[in-house]
Amino acid sequence: MRNAKERNITLKALDFNNQDLADAVRNTITVIVPFSVFFFLGMPSAAMGVGTGTLLICLTDLPGNRAEKMFSAWLSTLTFSLLAVLISLLVSNIYALPFVVGGLTFLLLMMTSLGQRMGVIGMMGLGVAAFTIGLHPTNPLAYGMYIAIGGIWYSLVSLTQAWLFPYHSLKRALARTKKNTAALMRLRSIGYDMEASLAGFNAKNIKLHLKLTTDHELVRRLLLGDRFNISFEDISGKQLLKESILLIDLYEKVSALHYDYTSMRNTLAGSGILEKIRNLIGFTADKLESNTPVQANFDEFIAEIHRLTVASEKHRDLVAGIVVNLEETGALVFALDDQRDLDTKMLSKQFPAFLTEGKISFKMLKAHLTYDSQVFRFALRISLLMMAVVLVVAMLPKGSYGYWLPITLIVISRPSYGMTMKRNIERVIGTFAGLIIGWCLIALNLPIALQLCIAVLGLFLFFGFLLLRYWVSAMGITLAVVLCLSIYHGNTTQILSERLLFTLLGCLIGLAATFLFPVRHSFNIKIAVQQAISTNSDYLSAVINNAHQDVIQIKLARKQSYLALSALNEAISLVAREPKWKRKELRTLRQIELLCFQVNALTAALSIADKDLSSLNIKPIADLNYCVEKLNEMQHGQVFALMPLERLDGQLNLSNVAVKLKTIFSAS
């Protein structure tokens, strides 16, 4: 029991869960098996081709339902095999190859406009082109077949898992949602700790909100996007559907725990109530992540808070609303394990309304065929870079590992300067670490079998940390590549030096290229602010006008508000990461972002209040709409000229927060 608990603590520290671990092991084995089989059969070319196909198609396997995985499997396999054959045919033609690769790069990156899954397939298609240039296959048709075999092999494994365990991706998404919801609850508990500092509280709060918005969006897509799962006839499916809906409602309850903590601390100091509330929130968070706490202990906490409240009549009104929220939060958490009442009140015909990303349409692609599109500018930039880089690689002597240059460029390039810089730093750190460890292991002259086992461990690190700690992932794949190539080719010095050289060169080129057809993130700020305020207004209106009537309408409005807040935070973050000479003053925008999150949290508290809201003062809605109207009159650059408020303190209620927003825009 103790070992299991220690293992869970370790995984939690690494931001891992059991599903992440299982997927990393599966991916590692799936890549190693065909590579090993063909290699030991004396077919090294087949081993490299099948291994490459398996690895790259593995990276396109995003979380999704069975229909999405099936679509991704056949499209990836077909696209990659055709690319492999085409590039193989032209790999010796130094004049045609750069132009063909440049044109294909543009087309593949434009696939991003069709959604995340299509974008990943396009990006990995570039990986196929880069590896093909490096491997320089002599038989194009055979190489294309090997790539296809690798894709089919991985797809069979992935689809078999999806059919045998249809809710694997959903369980994984729910586990992460529970983890982040519990983290938000623990952050809330800090507000009730007299000794804890509130410095950085709002920034951490917003960060967790963004994580949960992403988590719930994935859960909705997994729940609602598969025709196989839409009926949820079996008990497991119904239980997961119930958990998903309860977690969405729980998110709203936890959001409503946001109060003016400074004022509350001053009011309740010395009463003992703050400590009990803090302990109860922590207890509930522990229950959410594990099944250890029991209902009886929760009831004891509630009873103790009631006793303290009765003993202090002046605190009764203040604490009453908090206690109701805590009781309802606890009820939702304990209901997650309840196997009864599995029939949801949500109708199947209402499901599609909650999906953000619809079906693939070429109208989506057409909308981005303009120079103003971020996708278009990024695709144009990388296509020109790939043309130049491929031309350089084609002129390098045979036996060089120059293909690491385009691979590095593909891996680290992002639309914005800040994102590319972050990826660069992680790539360089991981590569240095992998090279040093690899050099030490090779110098020790370890047995080949042991070196191969360490290479497999490196591949596991690559898969396990690809989305969590990229520098660890880069270290793992560098270690695996260095050891395998050293065993196979033996040119250790060349391998180490060229890996370092082409990685650094690729990082520098990728970073410098962000100024070629730069993505103008500042142009998105006005729209993001407008959407955040507008959706908050719609959410508040839905709560007031549909209280206790149209619950679905409120949930839809809440979802749109969360997504808009997430988009606003991302837009501000991208502008903040621009080069120093291009950065704008963001204090006012940070204030607007905070106020928008406060409006959202206060609206969530209203939506769960058990009282008539029809007579509620609607002036906050009018103030929010005023802000939207002022934004309509502004040019993009004028948003950065808004003057910040000197102070943001005061009572934390809808009227006060909405007035603060209005004051910011009134001064424009």
XYZ file of C-alpha atoms in Angstrom:
668
model
C 0.000 0.000 0.000
C 2.838 2.329 0.934
C 4.726 1.612 -2.304
C 1.637 2.376 -4.369
C 1.163 5.656 -2.513
C 4.823 6.620 -3.018
C 4.529 5.773 -6.729
C 1.465 8.016 -7.048
C 3.307 10.877 -5.323
C 6.244 10.469 -7.738
C 3.975 10.436 -10.795
C 2.128 13.492 -9.499
C 5.407 15.371 -9.048
C 6.263 14.611 -12.673
C 2.789 15.703 -13.776
C 2.231 12.082 -14.831
C -0.817 9.892 -14.388
C -1.135 6.149 -14.885
C -2.610 6.585 -18.372
C 0.361 8.766 -19.415
C 2.717 6.065 -18.199
C 0.800 3.316 -20.019
C 0.723 5.290 -23.283
C 4.463 6.000 -23.134
C 5.200 2.292 -22.580
C 2.837 1.312 -25.409
C 4.385 3.764 -27.861
C 7.926 2.698 -26.980
C 7.176 -1.000 -27.445
C 5.247 -0.346 -30.666
C 8.244 1.440 -32.205
C 10.900 -0.970 -30.914
C 9.230 -4.249 -31.946
C 9.113 -3.825 -35.767
C 12.502 -2.107 -35.810
C 14.091 -4.995 -33.891
C 12.370 -7.698 -35.940
C 13.492 -6.335 -39.315
C 16.972 -5.484 -38.058
C 17.661 -8.964 -36.718
C 16.235 -10.466 -39.918
C 19.078 -8.744 -41.743
C 16.897 -6.030 -43.321
C 18.319 -2.746 -41.952
C 16.679 -0.609 -44.667
C 13.286 -2.078 -43.826
C 13.983 -1.595 -40.112
C 14.746 2.111 -40.608
C 11.750 2.674 -42.881
C 9.212 0.813 -40.743
C 10.653 2.324 -37.548
C 10.429 5.841 -39.002
C 6.850 5.300 -40.158
C 5.811 3.915 -36.778
C 7.487 6.734 -34.860
C 6.023 9.585 -36.908
C 2.488 8.194 -37.150
C 2.628 7.512 -33.421
C 3.118 11.248 -32.892
C -0.102 12.022 -34.802
C -2.179 9.878 -32.430
C -3.793 12.629 -30.365
C -6.384 11.812 -27.682
C -9.655 11.115 -29.413
C -12.543 8.775 -29.937
C -12.542 5.762 -32.236
C -13.891 7.619 -35.253
C -11.172 10.280 -34.968
C -8.445 7.671 -34.526
C -9.658 5.719 -37.557
C -9.655 8.878 -39.690
C -6.210 9.890 -38.448
C -4.817 6.394 -39.069
C -5.711 6.049 -42.738
C -4.996 9.691 -43.610
C -1.574 9.653 -41.905
C -0.556 6.353 -43.468
C -1.614 7.405 -46.964
C -0.074 10.890 -46.713
C 3.236 9.715 -45.258
C 3.752 6.867 -47.720
C 3.036 9.133 -50.718
C 5.400 11.787 -49.352
C 8.084 9.158 -48.787
C 7.881 7.931 -52.383
C 7.834 11.443 -53.868
C 10.800 12.747 -51.848
C 12.741 9.527 -52.500
C 12.329 9.982 -56.243
C 13.692 13.535 -56.057
C 16.271 13.171 -53.289
C 19.189 13.108 -55.755
C 17.886 16.043 -57.795
C 19.510 19.018 -56.107
C 17.610 21.504 -58.301
C 14.042 20.184 -57.985
C 14.130 18.905 -54.390
C 14.206 22.293 -52.561
C 11.272 23.671 -54.556
C 9.176 20.525 -54.132
C 9.883 20.409 -50.390
C 9.071 24.121 -50.085
C 5.741 23.711 -51.871
C 4.822 20.625 -49.843
C 5.761 22.438 -46.628
C 3.314 25.229 -47.398
C 0.488 22.778 -48.180
C 1.167 20.614 -45.126
C 1.290 23.553 -42.710
C -1.914 25.022 -44.141
C -3.592 21.847 -42.849
C -3.447 23.538 -39.428
C -6.444 25.622 -40.522
C -8.495 22.394 -40.592
C -7.987 21.674 -36.892
C -5.397 20.418 -34.427
C -5.413 16.807 -35.629
C -4.914 17.802 -39.260
C -2.206 20.254 -38.223
C -0.232 17.536 -36.432
C -0.511 15.241 -39.460
C 0.842 18.054 -41.636
C 3.733 18.750 -39.256
C 4.716 15.074 -39.064
C 4.507 14.952 -42.862
C 7.398 17.418 -42.829
C 9.195 14.976 -40.552
C 8.764 12.258 -43.185
C 10.337 14.558 -45.782
C 13.296 15.378 -43.503
C 13.968 11.750 -42.557
C 13.698 10.671 -46.198
C 16.328 13.224 -47.212
C 18.582 11.893 -44.451
C 18.054 8.189 -45.139
C 18.456 8.691 -48.908
C 16.598 5.471 -49.852
C 17.672 3.808 -53.096
C 14.313 2.111 -53.739
C 11.509 4.717 -53.459
C 8.614 2.259 -53.780
C 10.054 -0.126 -51.202
C 10.742 2.764 -48.816
C 7.204 4.088 -49.235
C 5.912 0.595 -48.505
C 8.020 0.404 -45.340
C 6.602 3.727 -44.148
C 3.087 2.419 -44.847
C 3.813 -0.829 -42.964
C 4.961 1.195 -39.955
C 1.800 3.293 -40.108
C -0.467 0.267 -40.463
C 1.309 -1.529 -37.619
C 0.908 1.368 -35.188
C -2.664 2.025 -36.318
C -3.588 -1.608 -35.654
C -2.203 -1.332 -32.129
C -3.911 2.005 -31.463
C -7.269 1.024 -32.959
C -7.245 -2.343 -31.205
C -6.756 -0.531 -27.923
C -9.540 1.905 -28.846
C -11.935 -0.967 -29.562
C -10.959 -3.051 -26.530
C -10.832 -0.028 -24.218
C -13.170 2.515 -25.857
C -13.014 4.909 -22.916
C -9.227 4.978 -22.471
C -8.784 8.527 -23.790
C -11.820 9.744 -21.857
C -10.557 8.226 -18.600
C -7.193 9.859 -19.172
C -8.815 13.246 -19.795
C -11.061 12.884 -16.734
C -8.092 11.973 -14.524
C -6.278 15.147 -15.585
C -9.443 17.209 -15.104
C -9.831 15.878 -11.553
C -6.188 16.650 -10.828
C -6.428 20.251 -12.014
C -9.803 20.803 -10.312
C -8.280 19.602 -7.040
C -5.342 21.978 -7.600
C -7.771 24.880 -8.072
C -9.554 23.902 -4.855
C -6.269 23.851 -2.938
C -5.421 27.273 -4.333
C -8.790 28.513 -3.087
C -8.013 27.118 0.370
C -4.960 29.405 0.564
C -7.353 32.347 0.621
C -8.659 31.117 3.981
C -5.176 30.718 5.493
C -4.317 33.743 7.639
C -0.584 32.988 7.413
C -0.427 32.486 3.638
C 0.564 35.287 1.286
C -1.834 36.201 -1.519
C 1.006 37.395 -3.757
C 0.671 35.773 -7.158
C -2.723 34.307 -6.248
C -4.567 35.799 -9.227
C -1.906 34.672 -11.716
C -2.029 31.093 -10.404
C -5.823 31.220 -10.404
C -5.959 32.263 -14.059
C -3.384 29.621 -15.035
C -5.450 26.837 -13.459
C -8.630 28.161 -15.055
C -6.949 27.943 -18.454
C -5.846 24.365 -17.820
C -9.366 23.389 -16.804
C -10.895 25.102 -19.824
C -8.641 22.977 -22.036
C -9.395 19.847 -20.003
C -13.154 20.271 -20.253
C -12.963 21.060 -23.959
C -11.155 17.757 -24.542
C -13.646 15.875 -22.358
C -16.556 17.336 -24.318
C -14.970 16.362 -27.619
C -14.293 12.821 -26.458
C -17.808 12.518 -25.081
C -19.765 14.004 -27.918
C -17.761 13.433 -31.060
C -18.072 9.675 -31.467
C -21.167 8.088 -32.906
C -20.171 4.859 -31.128
C -20.321 6.491 -27.705
C -23.224 8.880 -28.131
C -25.814 6.489 -26.689
C -23.724 5.389 -23.661
C -25.759 2.217 -23.244
C -23.266 0.289 -21.070
C -22.725 0.946 -17.374
C -19.109 2.123 -17.798
C -20.120 4.626 -20.458
C -22.972 5.981 -18.365
C -20.690 6.319 -15.343
C -18.101 8.253 -17.348
C -20.783 10.472 -18.860
C -22.071 11.194 -15.370
C -18.545 11.972 -14.125
C -17.970 14.334 -17.041
C -21.147 16.309 -16.370
C -20.491 16.383 -12.615
C -16.942 17.673 -13.154
C -18.234 20.498 -15.336
C -20.708 21.459 -12.608
C -17.975 21.059 -9.993
C -15.784 23.499 -11.911
C -18.563 26.064 -11.654
C -18.908 25.485 -7.892
C -15.172 25.794 -7.318
C -15.060 28.958 -9.423
C -17.749 30.397 -7.169
C -15.473 29.958 -4.134
C -13.591 33.084 -5.254
C -14.080 35.850 -2.683
C -12.474 39.035 -1.440
C -10.074 37.083 0.758
C -8.366 40.074 2.360
C -11.670 41.455 3.630
C -12.846 38.001 4.682
C -9.667 37.343 6.651
C -10.093 40.605 8.538
C -13.738 39.860 9.320
C -13.330 36.225 10.409
C -9.967 36.560 12.175
C -9.941 34.752 15.525
C -13.255 32.957 14.976
C -11.694 29.610 14.005
C -13.983 29.443 10.977
C -11.264 30.210 8.421
C -9.152 27.247 9.488
C -12.132 24.876 9.328
C -13.101 26.088 5.851
C -9.516 25.717 4.646
C -9.268 22.189 6.029
C -12.617 21.233 4.507
C -11.599 22.461 1.043
C -8.336 20.502 1.305
C -10.240 17.430 2.493
C -12.619 17.671 -0.485
C -9.689 18.088 -2.893
C -8.076 14.946 -1.448
C -11.324 13.069 -1.970
C -11.474 14.225 -5.586
C -8.029 12.775 -6.335
C -8.455 9.597 -4.289
C -11.177 7.589 -2.584
C -9.655 7.718 0.906
C -11.797 10.369 2.683
C -15.307 9.294 3.654
C -18.658 11.101 3.769
C -18.893 10.934 7.571
C -15.691 12.948 8.005
C -16.956 15.545 5.540
C -20.203 15.887 7.503
C -18.210 16.396 10.702
C -16.345 19.313 9.119
C -19.613 20.924 8.028
C -21.184 20.429 11.453
C -18.187 22.038 13.155
C -18.383 25.100 10.876
C -22.106 25.394 11.643
C -21.365 25.288 15.388
C -18.766 28.026 15.102
C -21.136 30.130 12.986
C -23.969 29.819 15.495
C -21.596 30.860 18.264
C -20.736 34.021 16.329
C -23.981 35.540 15.034
C -22.297 38.494 13.300
C -20.512 36.093 10.945
C -23.615 34.090 10.058
C -24.600 35.885 6.843
C -21.044 35.962 5.515
C -20.377 32.274 6.159
C -23.802 30.953 5.123
C -23.185 31.287 1.382
C -19.728 29.729 1.662
C -21.079 26.757 3.603
C -23.827 26.136 1.046
C -21.239 26.178 -1.723
C -18.973 23.809 0.221
C -21.857 21.408 0.843
C -22.808 21.379 -2.833
C -19.162 20.983 -3.862
C -18.761 18.037 -1.514
C -21.985 16.468 -2.759
C -20.691 16.591 -6.342
C -17.320 15.109 -5.374
C -18.884 12.197 -3.488
C -21.427 11.683 -6.276
C -18.566 10.922 -8.683
C -18.227 7.463 -7.104
C -21.957 6.811 -6.861
C -23.045 4.062 -9.257
C -26.702 4.992 -8.923
C -28.718 7.463 -10.986
C -26.588 7.072 -14.118
C -29.191 8.430 -16.525
C -28.328 11.967 -17.572
C -30.979 14.606 -18.119
C -29.095 15.911 -21.149
C -30.628 14.779 -24.440
C -28.524 13.442 -27.318
C -29.796 16.162 -29.644
C -28.373 18.774 -27.255
C -24.828 17.330 -27.361
C -23.596 18.870 -30.648
C -24.155 22.385 -29.321
C -21.285 21.848 -26.860
C -18.728 20.948 -29.537
C -16.313 23.772 -30.381
C -14.468 22.176 -33.279
C -16.889 21.035 -35.955
C -16.424 18.842 -38.999
C -13.575 19.498 -41.408
C -14.591 21.875 -44.160
C -12.481 23.359 -46.934
C -14.211 26.651 -46.190
C -11.963 26.707 -43.116
C -8.915 26.401 -45.375
C -10.202 29.048 -47.770
C -10.661 31.507 -44.903
C -6.912 31.303 -44.184
C -5.747 31.813 -47.770
C -4.927 35.437 -47.081
C -1.747 37.215 -46.011
C -3.516 38.476 -42.880
C -3.926 34.899 -41.635
C -1.437 33.753 -38.992
C -1.521 30.237 -40.429
C -0.746 31.529 -43.931
C 2.178 33.692 -42.782
C 3.672 30.873 -40.707
C 3.316 28.364 -43.571
C 4.926 30.827 -45.985
C 7.817 31.480 -43.603
C 8.628 27.807 -42.955
C 8.251 26.839 -46.624
C 10.913 29.398 -47.625
C 13.180 28.242 -44.802
C 12.799 24.600 -45.785
C 13.709 25.437 -49.383
C 16.930 27.096 -48.240
C 17.792 24.448 -45.657
C 17.148 21.514 -47.998
C 19.387 23.151 -50.609
C 22.190 23.376 -48.035
C 21.682 19.786 -46.847
C 21.672 18.480 -50.432
C 25.139 19.946 -50.980
C 26.667 18.334 -47.876
C 28.935 15.304 -48.391
C 27.383 11.848 -48.289
C 27.375 10.354 -44.806
C 26.608 13.672 -43.132
C 23.767 13.968 -40.644
C 22.621 17.261 -42.127
C 18.985 16.156 -42.088
C 19.028 16.984 -38.364
C 18.956 20.634 -39.447
C 15.463 20.544 -41.063
C 14.224 18.233 -38.284
C 15.327 20.762 -35.652
C 13.720 23.559 -37.643
C 10.423 21.649 -37.810
C 10.452 20.815 -34.112
C 11.288 24.236 -32.686
C 9.495 26.562 -35.114
C 6.375 28.206 -33.760
C 4.355 31.164 -35.097
C 5.538 33.620 -32.433
C 8.952 34.732 -31.223
C 8.216 33.891 -27.583
C 6.998 30.367 -28.268
C 9.967 29.666 -30.554
C 12.419 31.027 -27.970
C 10.938 28.792 -25.254
C 11.133 25.749 -27.518
C 14.708 26.681 -28.485
C 15.890 26.824 -24.892
C 14.294 23.475 -24.064
C 15.708 21.863 -27.223
C 19.252 23.085 -26.567
C 19.206 22.057 -22.883
C 17.825 18.621 -23.721
C 20.282 18.091 -26.570
C 23.285 19.101 -24.431
C 22.164 16.781 -21.628
C 21.557 13.887 -24.025
C 24.921 14.356 -25.750
C 26.843 14.490 -22.469
C 25.123 11.388 -21.095
C 25.550 9.580 -24.420
C 29.254 10.477 -24.637
C 29.837 9.227 -21.082
C 28.048 5.943 -21.742
C 29.952 5.355 -24.992
C 33.260 6.164 -23.255
C 32.487 3.528 -20.625
C 32.427 0.949 -23.445
C 29.310 -0.713 -22.066
C 28.016 -3.933 -23.627
C 25.929 -3.323 -26.754
C 22.883 -4.992 -25.186
C 23.030 -2.588 -22.240
C 23.456 0.429 -24.545
C 20.394 -0.655 -26.518
C 18.392 -0.980 -23.294
C 19.409 2.560 -22.323
C 18.412 3.738 -25.818
C 14.978 2.180 -25.277
C 14.762 4.066 -21.972
C 15.617 7.260 -23.860
C 12.795 6.578 -26.321
C 10.435 6.083 -23.380
C 11.481 9.460 -21.957
C 10.842 11.012 -25.365
C 7.251 9.761 -25.467
C 6.554 10.209 -21.770
C 7.628 13.850 -21.507
C 6.900 15.162 -25.003
C 3.938 17.249 -23.797
C 5.025 17.667 -20.171
C 8.747 18.556 -20.008
C 10.036 18.981 -23.530
C 13.693 19.303 -22.499
C 13.494 15.827 -20.908
C 11.913 14.530 -24.109
C 14.697 16.108 -26.206
C 17.297 14.597 -23.888
C 15.733 11.152 -24.244
C 15.546 11.139 -28.041
C 19.088 12.561 -28.332
C 20.412 9.823 -26.057
C 18.576 7.124 -28.031
C 19.777 8.441 -31.401
C 23.400 8.853 -30.298
C 23.629 5.347 -28.839
C 21.888 3.631 -31.766
C 23.883 5.445 -34.458
C 27.125 4.888 -32.566
C 26.437 1.151 -32.477
C 25.333 1.047 -36.122
C 27.813 3.465 -37.748
C 30.579 3.800 -35.174
C 31.448 7.434 -36.013
C 30.923 8.656 -32.462
C 32.783 11.968 -32.792
C 30.951 12.871 -35.998
C 27.593 11.906 -34.508
C 28.099 13.995 -31.366
C 29.550 17.038 -33.135
C 27.001 17.128 -35.970
C 24.074 16.582 -33.608
C 25.223 19.605 -31.614
C 26.099 21.704 -34.673
C 22.874 21.156 -36.602
C 20.727 21.516 -33.485
C 22.258 24.894 -32.624
C 22.137 26.038 -36.245
C 18.494 24.971 -36.592
C 17.567 26.790 -33.378
C 19.280 30.003 -34.490
C 17.686 29.920 -37.948
C 14.251 29.174 -36.492
C 14.505 32.044 -34.018
C 15.783 34.538 -36.589
C 13.035 33.477 -38.994
C 10.311 34.681 -36.640
C 11.018 38.155 -38.057
C 10.320 36.869 -41.584
C 6.569 37.281 -42.203
C 6.034 37.813 -38.453
C 2.723 36.893 -36.869
C 1.150 40.120 -35.577
C -0.279 39.001 -32.253
C -1.096 42.554 -31.187
C -3.835 42.629 -33.832
C -5.677 39.875 -31.964
C -5.838 41.681 -28.629
C -8.821 43.894 -29.405
C -10.933 40.960 -30.619
C -9.902 38.829 -27.625
C -10.858 41.548 -25.112
C -14.129 42.159 -26.925
C -15.028 38.465 -26.896
C -14.125 38.049 -23.222
C -16.344 40.936 -22.108
C -19.154 40.096 -24.533
C -19.359 36.423 -23.520
C -19.270 37.412 -19.846
C -22.239 39.689 -20.508
C -24.058 36.867 -22.314
C -23.296 34.472 -19.455
C -24.632 36.910 -16.864
C -27.753 37.538 -18.960
C -28.337 33.799 -19.340
C -28.070 33.270 -15.582
C -30.501 36.098 -14.779
C -33.037 35.304 -17.501
C -32.928 31.498 -17.387
C -32.396 30.769 -13.712
C -33.960 27.387 -12.781
C -35.404 27.093 -16.307
C -33.085 26.556 -19.269
C -30.011 24.976 -17.662
C -28.535 24.016 -21.045
C -28.557 27.659 -22.173
C -26.630 28.656 -19.049
C -24.086 25.868 -19.560
C -23.532 26.903 -23.178
C -23.050 30.544 -22.196
C -20.661 29.484 -19.438
C -18.631 27.394 -21.876
C -18.332 30.285 -24.352
C -17.218 32.582 -21.546
C -14.508 30.149 -20.413
C -13.212 29.746 -23.974
C -13.109 33.516 -24.510
C -11.183 34.040 -21.260
C -8.716 31.371 -22.337
C -8.246 33.087 -25.714
C -7.692 36.455 -23.988
C -5.001 35.043 -21.722
C -3.254 33.390 -24.654
C -3.358 36.612 -26.694
C -1.848 38.654 -23.846
C 0.802 35.997 -23.182
C 1.886 35.964 -26.830
C 2.252 39.751 -26.909
C 4.188 39.656 -23.619
C 6.729 37.239 -25.126
C 7.559 39.404 -28.112
C 11.119 40.838 -28.353
C 11.729 43.702 -25.937
C 11.764 46.346 -28.663
C 8.304 45.219 -29.851
C 6.610 44.784 -26.477
C 3.633 46.881 -25.435
C 2.552 48.182 -22.049
C 0.279 45.433 -20.729
C -0.687 46.639 -17.247
C -4.155 47.751 -18.356
C -4.765 44.538 -20.278
C -3.740 42.498 -17.239
C -6.275 44.453 -15.196
C -8.982 43.845 -17.806
C -8.149 40.136 -17.809
C -8.373 39.921 -14.015
C -11.665 41.820 -13.930
C -13.115 39.536 -16.626
C -12.185 36.475 -14.574
C -13.796 38.051 -11.512
C -17.005 38.737 -13.442
C -17.030 35.111 -14.546
C -16.510 33.774 -11.018
C -19.170 36.065 -9.536
C -21.613 35.041 -12.271
C -20.901 31.387 -11.471
C -21.753 32.120 -7.833
C -25.053 33.665 -8.961
C -25.930 30.676 -11.125
C -25.801 28.312 -8.155
C -27.616 30.644 -5.773
C -30.940 29.264 -4.648
C -32.929 32.469 -5.028
C -34.981 34.460 -7.506
C -32.681 36.484 -9.772
C -35.327 38.165 -11.900
C -35.244 41.314 -9.777
C -31.453 41.516 -9.770
C -29.914 44.820 -10.778
C -28.980 44.494 -14.460
C -26.671 47.526 -14.446
C -23.548 45.284 -14.594
C -24.802 43.949 -17.946
C -25.242 47.500 -19.225
C -21.717 48.381 -18.056
C -20.252 45.354 -19.822
C -22.133 46.166 -23.021
C -20.823 49.735 -22.809
C -17.269 48.348 -22.821
C -18.056 46.254 -25.904
C -19.438 49.315 -27.706
C -16.321 51.347 -26.881
C -14.144 48.548 -28.235
C -16.120 48.605 -31.486
C -15.081 52.226 -31.942
C -11.378 51.571 -31.302
C -8.569 50.719 -33.678
C -6.356 47.744 -32.824
C -3.496 49.829 -31.479
C -5.729 51.988 -29.260
C -6.325 49.092 -26.863
C -2.711 49.396 -25.697
C -3.241 53.109 -24.979
C -5.938 52.467 -22.353
C -4.936 53.833 -18.954
C -4.835 51.430 -15.992
C -6.728 51.963 -12.766
C -4.621 53.098 -9.840
C -6.250 50.568 -7.511
C -8.316 47.417 -7.967
C -9.373 46.885 -4.381
C -12.868 47.374 -3.045
C -15.859 45.108 -2.597
C -15.759 42.027 -4.801
C -19.241 42.070 -6.311
C -20.622 42.258 -9.832
C -21.585 45.915 -9.684
C -18.179 47.049 -8.451
C -16.184 44.882 -10.891
C -18.316 45.941 -13.887
C -17.919 49.607 -12.930
C -14.128 49.173 -12.851
C -14.198 47.782 -16.385
C -16.416 50.636 -17.514
C -14.083 53.175 -15.901
C -11.120 51.851 -17.890
C -12.969 52.269 -21.190
C -14.634 55.561 -20.227
C -11.252 57.246 -20.071
C -10.431 56.305 -23.676
